[in-house]
Coordinates of C-alpha atoms in Angstrom, one line a residue:
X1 CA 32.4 46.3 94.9
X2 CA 34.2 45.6 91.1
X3 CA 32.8 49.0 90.1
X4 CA 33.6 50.9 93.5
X5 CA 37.3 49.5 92.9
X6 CA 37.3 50.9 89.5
X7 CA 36.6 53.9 90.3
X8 CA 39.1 54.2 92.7
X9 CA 41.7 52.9 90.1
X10 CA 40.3 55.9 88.0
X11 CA 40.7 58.2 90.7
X12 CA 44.4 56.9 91.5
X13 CA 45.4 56.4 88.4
X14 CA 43.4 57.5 85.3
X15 CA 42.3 55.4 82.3
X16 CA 45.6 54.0 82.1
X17 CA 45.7 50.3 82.2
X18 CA 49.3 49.8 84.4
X19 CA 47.6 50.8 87.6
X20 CA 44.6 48.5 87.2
X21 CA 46.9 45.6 86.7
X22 CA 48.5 46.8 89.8
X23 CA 45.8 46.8 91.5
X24 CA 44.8 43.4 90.9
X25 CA 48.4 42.2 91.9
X26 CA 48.2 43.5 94.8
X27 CA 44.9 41.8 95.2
X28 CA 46.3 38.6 94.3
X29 CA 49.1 38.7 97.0
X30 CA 46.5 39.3 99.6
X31 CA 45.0 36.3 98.5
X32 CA 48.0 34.7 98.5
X33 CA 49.0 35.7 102.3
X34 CA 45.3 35.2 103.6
X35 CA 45.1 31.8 102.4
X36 CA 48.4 30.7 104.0
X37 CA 47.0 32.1 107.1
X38 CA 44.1 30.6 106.9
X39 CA 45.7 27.0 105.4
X40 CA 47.4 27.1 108.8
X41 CA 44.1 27.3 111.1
X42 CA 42.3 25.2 109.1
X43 CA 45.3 22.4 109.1
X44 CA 45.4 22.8 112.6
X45 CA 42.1 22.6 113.6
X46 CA 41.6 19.6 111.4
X47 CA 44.6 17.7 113.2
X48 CA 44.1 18.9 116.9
X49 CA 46.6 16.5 118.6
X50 CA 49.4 19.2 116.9
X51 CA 51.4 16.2 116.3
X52 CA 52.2 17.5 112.8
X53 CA 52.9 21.3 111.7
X54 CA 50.9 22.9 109.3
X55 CA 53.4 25.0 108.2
X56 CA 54.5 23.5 105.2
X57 CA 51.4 21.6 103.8
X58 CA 50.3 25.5 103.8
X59 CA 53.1 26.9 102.4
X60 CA 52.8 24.5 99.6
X61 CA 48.9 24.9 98.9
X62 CA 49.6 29.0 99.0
X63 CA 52.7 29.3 96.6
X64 CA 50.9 26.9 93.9
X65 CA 47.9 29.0 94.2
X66 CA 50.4 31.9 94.1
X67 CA 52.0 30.7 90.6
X68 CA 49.6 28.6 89.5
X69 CA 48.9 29.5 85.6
X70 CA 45.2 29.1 85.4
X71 CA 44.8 32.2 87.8
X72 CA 45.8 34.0 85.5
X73 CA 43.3 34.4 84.0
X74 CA 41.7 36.2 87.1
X75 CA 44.8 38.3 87.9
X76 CA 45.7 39.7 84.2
X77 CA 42.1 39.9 83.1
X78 CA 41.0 43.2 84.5
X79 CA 37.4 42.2 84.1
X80 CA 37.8 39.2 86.6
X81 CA 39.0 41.2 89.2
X82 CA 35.3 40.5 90.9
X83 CA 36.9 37.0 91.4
X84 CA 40.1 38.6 93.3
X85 CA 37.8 41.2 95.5
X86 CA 35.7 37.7 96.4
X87 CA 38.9 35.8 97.5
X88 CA 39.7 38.6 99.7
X89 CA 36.1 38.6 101.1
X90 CA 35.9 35.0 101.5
X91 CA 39.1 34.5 103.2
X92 CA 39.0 37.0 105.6
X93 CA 35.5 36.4 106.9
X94 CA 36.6 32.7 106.9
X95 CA 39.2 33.7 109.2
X96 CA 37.2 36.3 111.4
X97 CA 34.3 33.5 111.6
X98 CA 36.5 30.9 113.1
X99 CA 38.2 33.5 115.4
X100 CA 34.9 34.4 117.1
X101 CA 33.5 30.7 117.4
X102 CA 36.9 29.4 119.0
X103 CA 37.7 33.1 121.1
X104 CA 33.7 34.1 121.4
X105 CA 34.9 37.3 120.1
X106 CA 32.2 39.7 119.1
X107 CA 34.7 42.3 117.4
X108 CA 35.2 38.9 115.3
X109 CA 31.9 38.3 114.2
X110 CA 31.6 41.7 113.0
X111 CA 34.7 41.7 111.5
X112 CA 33.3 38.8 109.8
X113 CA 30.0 40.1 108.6
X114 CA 31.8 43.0 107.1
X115 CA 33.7 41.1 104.8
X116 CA 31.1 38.5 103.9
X117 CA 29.2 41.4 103.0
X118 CA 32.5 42.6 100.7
X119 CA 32.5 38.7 99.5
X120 CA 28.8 38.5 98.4
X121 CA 28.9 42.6 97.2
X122 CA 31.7 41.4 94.9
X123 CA 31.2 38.1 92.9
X124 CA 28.2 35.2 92.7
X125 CA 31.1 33.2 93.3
X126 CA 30.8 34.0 97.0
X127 CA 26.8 33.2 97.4
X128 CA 28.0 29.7 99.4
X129 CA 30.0 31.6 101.8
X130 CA 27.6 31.4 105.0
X131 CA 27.1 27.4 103.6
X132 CA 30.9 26.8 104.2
X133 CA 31.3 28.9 107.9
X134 CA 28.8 26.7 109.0
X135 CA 30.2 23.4 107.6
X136 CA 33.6 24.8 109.4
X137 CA 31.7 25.3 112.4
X138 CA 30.2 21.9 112.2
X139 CA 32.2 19.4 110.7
X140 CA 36.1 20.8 111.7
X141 CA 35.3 22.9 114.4
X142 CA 33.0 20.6 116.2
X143 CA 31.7 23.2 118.6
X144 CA 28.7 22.3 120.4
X145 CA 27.1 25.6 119.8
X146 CA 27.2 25.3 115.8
X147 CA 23.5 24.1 116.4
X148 CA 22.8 27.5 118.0
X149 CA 24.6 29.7 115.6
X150 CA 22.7 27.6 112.9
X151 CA 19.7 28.9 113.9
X152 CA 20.1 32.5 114.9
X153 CA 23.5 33.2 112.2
X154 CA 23.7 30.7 109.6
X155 CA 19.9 30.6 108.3
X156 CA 19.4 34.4 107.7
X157 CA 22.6 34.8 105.9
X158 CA 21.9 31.8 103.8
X159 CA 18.5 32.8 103.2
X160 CA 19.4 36.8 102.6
X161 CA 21.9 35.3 99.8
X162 CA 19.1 32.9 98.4
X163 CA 17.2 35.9 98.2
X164 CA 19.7 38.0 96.3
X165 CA 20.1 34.9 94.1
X166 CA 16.4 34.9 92.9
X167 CA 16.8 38.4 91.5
X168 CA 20.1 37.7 89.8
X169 CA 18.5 34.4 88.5
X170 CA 15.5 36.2 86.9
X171 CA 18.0 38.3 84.7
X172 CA 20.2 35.6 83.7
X173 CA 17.0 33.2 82.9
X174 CA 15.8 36.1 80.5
X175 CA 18.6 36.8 78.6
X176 CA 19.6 34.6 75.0
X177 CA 21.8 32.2 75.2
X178 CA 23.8 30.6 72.1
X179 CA 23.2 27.0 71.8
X180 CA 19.8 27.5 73.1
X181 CA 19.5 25.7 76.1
X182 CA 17.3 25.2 79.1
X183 CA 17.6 24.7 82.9
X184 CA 18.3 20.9 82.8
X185 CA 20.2 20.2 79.6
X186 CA 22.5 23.2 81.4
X187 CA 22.9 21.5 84.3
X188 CA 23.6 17.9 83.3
X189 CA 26.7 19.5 80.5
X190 CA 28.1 20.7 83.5
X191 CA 29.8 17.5 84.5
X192 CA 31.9 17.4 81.5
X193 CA 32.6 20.9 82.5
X194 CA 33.9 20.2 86.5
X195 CA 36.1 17.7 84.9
X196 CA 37.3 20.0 82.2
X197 CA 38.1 22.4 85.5
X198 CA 39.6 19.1 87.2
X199 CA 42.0 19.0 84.0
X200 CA 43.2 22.4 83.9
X201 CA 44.3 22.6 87.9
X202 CA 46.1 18.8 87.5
X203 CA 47.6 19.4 83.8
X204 CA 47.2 23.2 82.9
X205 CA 47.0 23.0 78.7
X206 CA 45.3 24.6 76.3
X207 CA 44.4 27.4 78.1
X208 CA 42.3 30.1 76.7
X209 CA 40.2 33.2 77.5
X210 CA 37.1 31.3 75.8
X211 CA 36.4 27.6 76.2
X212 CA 34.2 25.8 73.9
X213 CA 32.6 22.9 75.1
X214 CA 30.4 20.1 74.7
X215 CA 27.2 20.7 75.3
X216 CA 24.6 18.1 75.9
X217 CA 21.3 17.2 72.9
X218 CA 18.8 17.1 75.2
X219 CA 18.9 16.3 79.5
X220 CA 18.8 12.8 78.4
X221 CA 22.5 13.3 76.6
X222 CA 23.9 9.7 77.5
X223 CA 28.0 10.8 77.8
X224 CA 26.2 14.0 79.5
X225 CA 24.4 12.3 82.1
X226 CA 27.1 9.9 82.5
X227 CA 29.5 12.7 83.3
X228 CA 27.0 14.6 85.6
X229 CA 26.6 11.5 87.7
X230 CA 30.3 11.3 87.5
X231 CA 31.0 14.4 89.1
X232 CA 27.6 14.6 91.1
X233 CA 28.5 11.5 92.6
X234 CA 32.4 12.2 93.5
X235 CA 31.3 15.2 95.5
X236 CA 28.4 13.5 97.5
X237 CA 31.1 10.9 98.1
X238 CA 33.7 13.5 99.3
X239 CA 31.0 15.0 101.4
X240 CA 30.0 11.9 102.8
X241 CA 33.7 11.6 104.4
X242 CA 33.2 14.6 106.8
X243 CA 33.6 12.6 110.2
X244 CA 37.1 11.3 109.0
X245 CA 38.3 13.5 106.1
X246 CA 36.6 16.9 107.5
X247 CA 39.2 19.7 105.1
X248 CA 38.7 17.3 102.4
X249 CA 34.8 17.5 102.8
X250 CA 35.4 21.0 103.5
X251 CA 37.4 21.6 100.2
X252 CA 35.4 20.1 97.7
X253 CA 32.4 21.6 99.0
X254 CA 33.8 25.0 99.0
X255 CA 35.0 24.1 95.1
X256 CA 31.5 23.1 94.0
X257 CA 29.8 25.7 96.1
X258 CA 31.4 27.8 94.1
X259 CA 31.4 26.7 90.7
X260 CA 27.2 26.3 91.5
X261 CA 26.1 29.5 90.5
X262 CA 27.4 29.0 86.8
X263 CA 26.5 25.4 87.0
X264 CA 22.5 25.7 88.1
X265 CA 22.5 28.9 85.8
X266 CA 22.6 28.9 82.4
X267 CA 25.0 31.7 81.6
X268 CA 27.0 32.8 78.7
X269 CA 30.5 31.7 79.0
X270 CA 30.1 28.0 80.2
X271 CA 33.8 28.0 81.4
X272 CA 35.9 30.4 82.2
X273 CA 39.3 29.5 83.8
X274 CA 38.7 33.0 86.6
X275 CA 35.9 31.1 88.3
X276 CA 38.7 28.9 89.2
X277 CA 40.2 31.6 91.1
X278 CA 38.3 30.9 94.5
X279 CA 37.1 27.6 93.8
X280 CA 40.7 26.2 93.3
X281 CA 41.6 27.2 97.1
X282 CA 38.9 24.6 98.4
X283 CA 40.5 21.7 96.6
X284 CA 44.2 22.8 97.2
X285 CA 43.3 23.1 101.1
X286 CA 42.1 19.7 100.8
X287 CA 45.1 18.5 99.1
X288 CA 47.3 20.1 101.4
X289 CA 45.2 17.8 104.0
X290 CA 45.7 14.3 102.6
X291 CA 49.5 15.3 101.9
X292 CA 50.4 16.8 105.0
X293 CA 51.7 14.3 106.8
X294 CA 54.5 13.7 103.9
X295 CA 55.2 17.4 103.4
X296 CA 55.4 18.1 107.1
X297 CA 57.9 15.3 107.8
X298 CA 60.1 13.7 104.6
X299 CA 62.0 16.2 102.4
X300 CA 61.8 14.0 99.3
X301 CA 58.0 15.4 99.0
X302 CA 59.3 19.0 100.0
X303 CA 61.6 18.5 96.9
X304 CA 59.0 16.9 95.1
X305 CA 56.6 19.9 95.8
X306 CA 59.5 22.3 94.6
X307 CA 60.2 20.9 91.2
X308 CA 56.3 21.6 90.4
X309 CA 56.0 25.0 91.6
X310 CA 59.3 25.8 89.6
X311 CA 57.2 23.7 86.6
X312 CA 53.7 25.6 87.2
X313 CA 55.8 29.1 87.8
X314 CA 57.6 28.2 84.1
X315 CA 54.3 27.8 82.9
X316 CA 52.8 31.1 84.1
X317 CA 56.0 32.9 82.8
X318 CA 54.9 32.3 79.4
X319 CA 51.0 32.9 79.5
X320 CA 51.6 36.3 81.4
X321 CA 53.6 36.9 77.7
X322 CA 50.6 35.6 75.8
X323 CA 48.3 38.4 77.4
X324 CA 50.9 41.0 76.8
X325 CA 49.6 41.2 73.5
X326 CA 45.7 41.2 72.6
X327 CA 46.4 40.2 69.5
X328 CA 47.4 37.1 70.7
X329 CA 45.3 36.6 73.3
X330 CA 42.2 36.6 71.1
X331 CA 44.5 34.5 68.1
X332 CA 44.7 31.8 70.6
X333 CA 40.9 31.7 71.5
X334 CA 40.2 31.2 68.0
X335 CA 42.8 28.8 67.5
X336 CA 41.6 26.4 70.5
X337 CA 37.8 27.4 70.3
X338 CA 36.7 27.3 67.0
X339 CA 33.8 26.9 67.6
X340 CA 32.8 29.3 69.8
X341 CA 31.4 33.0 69.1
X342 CA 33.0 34.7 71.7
X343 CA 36.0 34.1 70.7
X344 CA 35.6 35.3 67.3
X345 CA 34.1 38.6 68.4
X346 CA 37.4 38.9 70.5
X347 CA 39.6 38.5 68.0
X348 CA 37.2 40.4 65.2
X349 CA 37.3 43.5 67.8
X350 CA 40.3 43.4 68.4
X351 CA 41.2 44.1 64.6
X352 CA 39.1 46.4 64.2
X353 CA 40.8 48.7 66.5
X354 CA 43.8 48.2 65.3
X355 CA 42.6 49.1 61.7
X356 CA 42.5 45.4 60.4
X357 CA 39.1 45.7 58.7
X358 CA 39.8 43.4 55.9
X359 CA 40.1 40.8 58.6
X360 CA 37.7 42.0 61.3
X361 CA 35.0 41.6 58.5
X362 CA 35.6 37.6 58.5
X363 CA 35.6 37.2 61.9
X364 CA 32.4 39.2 62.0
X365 CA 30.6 37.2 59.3
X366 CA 31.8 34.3 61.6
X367 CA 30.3 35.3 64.4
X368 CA 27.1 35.5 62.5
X369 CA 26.9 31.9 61.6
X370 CA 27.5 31.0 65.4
X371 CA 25.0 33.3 66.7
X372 CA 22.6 34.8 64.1
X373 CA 21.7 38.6 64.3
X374 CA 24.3 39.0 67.0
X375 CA 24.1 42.6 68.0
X376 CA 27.7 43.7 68.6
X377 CA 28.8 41.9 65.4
X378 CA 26.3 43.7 63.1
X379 CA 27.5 46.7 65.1
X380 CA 31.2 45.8 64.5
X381 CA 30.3 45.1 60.9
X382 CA 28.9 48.8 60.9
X383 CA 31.7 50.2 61.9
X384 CA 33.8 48.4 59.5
X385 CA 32.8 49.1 56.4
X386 CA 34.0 48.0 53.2
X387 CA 35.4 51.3 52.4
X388 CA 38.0 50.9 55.8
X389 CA 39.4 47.9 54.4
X390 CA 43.0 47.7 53.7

């Protein structure tokens, strides 16, 4: 689906990089308006007695996901737009699914299947899709036929996307990965990594195209496994609370449903602030849960909720002016990851095609040390010889 949407980009507009961005801001403001419409039903659903209004514990969880800076780095970064095309997938099926469990509406349900087909065509992201229409089914909804659907719906889907999983997995398993790094010492660095996540939606600093991060000695790390349990443990507990706190339940599994295909996995990029893009919604539905009742009935938390959008939109105003420039973009990586090779190979591309050989070569040399016999380096070090210096 990310390459079909290029293509029609190309089509539309050429190689020129204005109407992709459109594109993905367009994207975004579906995303935006689906997941106010769908805040609404869930908030609803969750509180059937209708004795407070959803409306504005929705609007709130859809304008901060609307301004909020981390998704920028999904919106601006054409290469994330996968993330956007998910969201839009997710949402929409989401909202088709519930429609034909409450109406029994077949046109639903295929409405539905299309775009979880869209969702799971688009982004890895999306693989716990049919995991959280049945958990909607079963712990908001309630309905008695969930059992039913679980058999006959929920199973093939979730087996189909298990199934497209083990192919992915057998590439990603294969390829090299810089620390090395198995299966388990993956995994268990991952807690420190869901926090990290945790710490850029509360307090977004320090934000960056590349992340370093700490990864753990062995599976036996000690701060590693302390953090995994940390986190492992928070989102049983959060899960556990499904009878009386179903959205919040809801939430937290959708945000590490998510975040699980990069967290089982050991990939390249450990974290990347566009994963957040759809795993953010699950955790700002279930915020707009627990505050509800204070948005919905006292202005001083309307206010309250105000004052941060106007801080978070602030905040966004200036990154959007950081990716203006590549330059900087890739300046700043290197600046807050040192330590990582991807951010050198940004930044030592980037100077290279702006005819900055004589500091590309540096960078190169850099990326070297991180990750010996890197291939595009030695390529970038090819192509920037000595001679091009100046």
């Amino acid at each position: 689906m990310l390459n079909l949407s290029y293509a029609v980009d190309s089509a539309i507009w050429g190689l020129s990089s204005f109407g992709f961005h459109v594109t993905n801001v367009v994207l975004h403001i579906a995303v935006v308006g689906l997941f106010y419409g769908w805040c609404t039903r869930a908030l609803a659903d969750a509180r059937p007695d209708k004795a407070l209004t959803p409306e504005w514990p929705a609007f709130m969880a859809a304008a901060t996901l609307a301004v909020h800076p981390v998704m920028a780095g999904a919106v601006l970064y054409l290469s994330a737009r996968s993330e956007l095309l998910a969201a839009v997938g997710v949402l929409a099926c989401l909202t088709y699914a519930r429609r034909a469990i409450v109406a029994s509406s077949r046109v639903a349900a295929v409405l539905a299947i299309v775009f979880g087909i869209l969702a799971e065509g688009s982004s890895s992201s999306a693989a716990v899709l049919p995991v959280l229409v049945l958990a909607y089914d079963a712990w908001v909804l309630r309905d008695k036929g969930w059992t039913r659907r679980a058999k006959q719906v929920y199973a093939p889907a979730i087996a189909a996307v298990a199934f497209a999983a083990l192919t992915q997995a057998a590439g990603l398993l294969s390829a090299a990965r810089v620390p090395p790094r198995g299966i388990a010492t993956h995994l268990v660095s991952q807690g420190g990594v869901i926090f990290r996540y945790l710490g850029l939606l509360v307090v977004p600093r320090d934000q960056s195209i590349v992340h370093s991060v700490r990864w753990a000695s062995s599976p036996f790390d000690p701060i590693a496994v302390l953090l995994f349990i940390a986190a492992a443990g928070s989102i049983v507990y959060a899960i556990r609370q499904r009878h009386a706190r179903p959205l919040v339940a809801f939430g937290v599994l959708w945000f590490a449903g998510v975040l699980a295909p990069t967290t089982m996995l050991p990939v390249r990029d450990a974290l990347a602030e566009h994963r957040l893009y759809l795993a953010s919604q699950g955790l700002l539905l279930a915020a707009a849960w627990a505050l509800g009742p204070a948005l919905a009935t006292r202005r001083v938390a309307r206010l309250a909720g105000a004052i941060a959008l106007a801080v978070l939109a602030a905040i966004t105003y200036h990154r959007n002016r950081v990716w203006l420039d590549p330059m900087q973009v890739w300046e700043e990586a290197v600046e807050r990851s040192p330590a990582a090779w991807q951010a050198h190979l940004g930044y030592a591309d980037v100077l290279r095609e702006t005819d900055h050989c004589d500091r590309a070569r540096p960078e190169y040399r850099q990326v070297l040390r991180l990750y010996p016999d890197n291939d595009a380096a030695l390529a970038g070090l090819d192509a920037c010889p000595l001679s091009a210096e100046r």
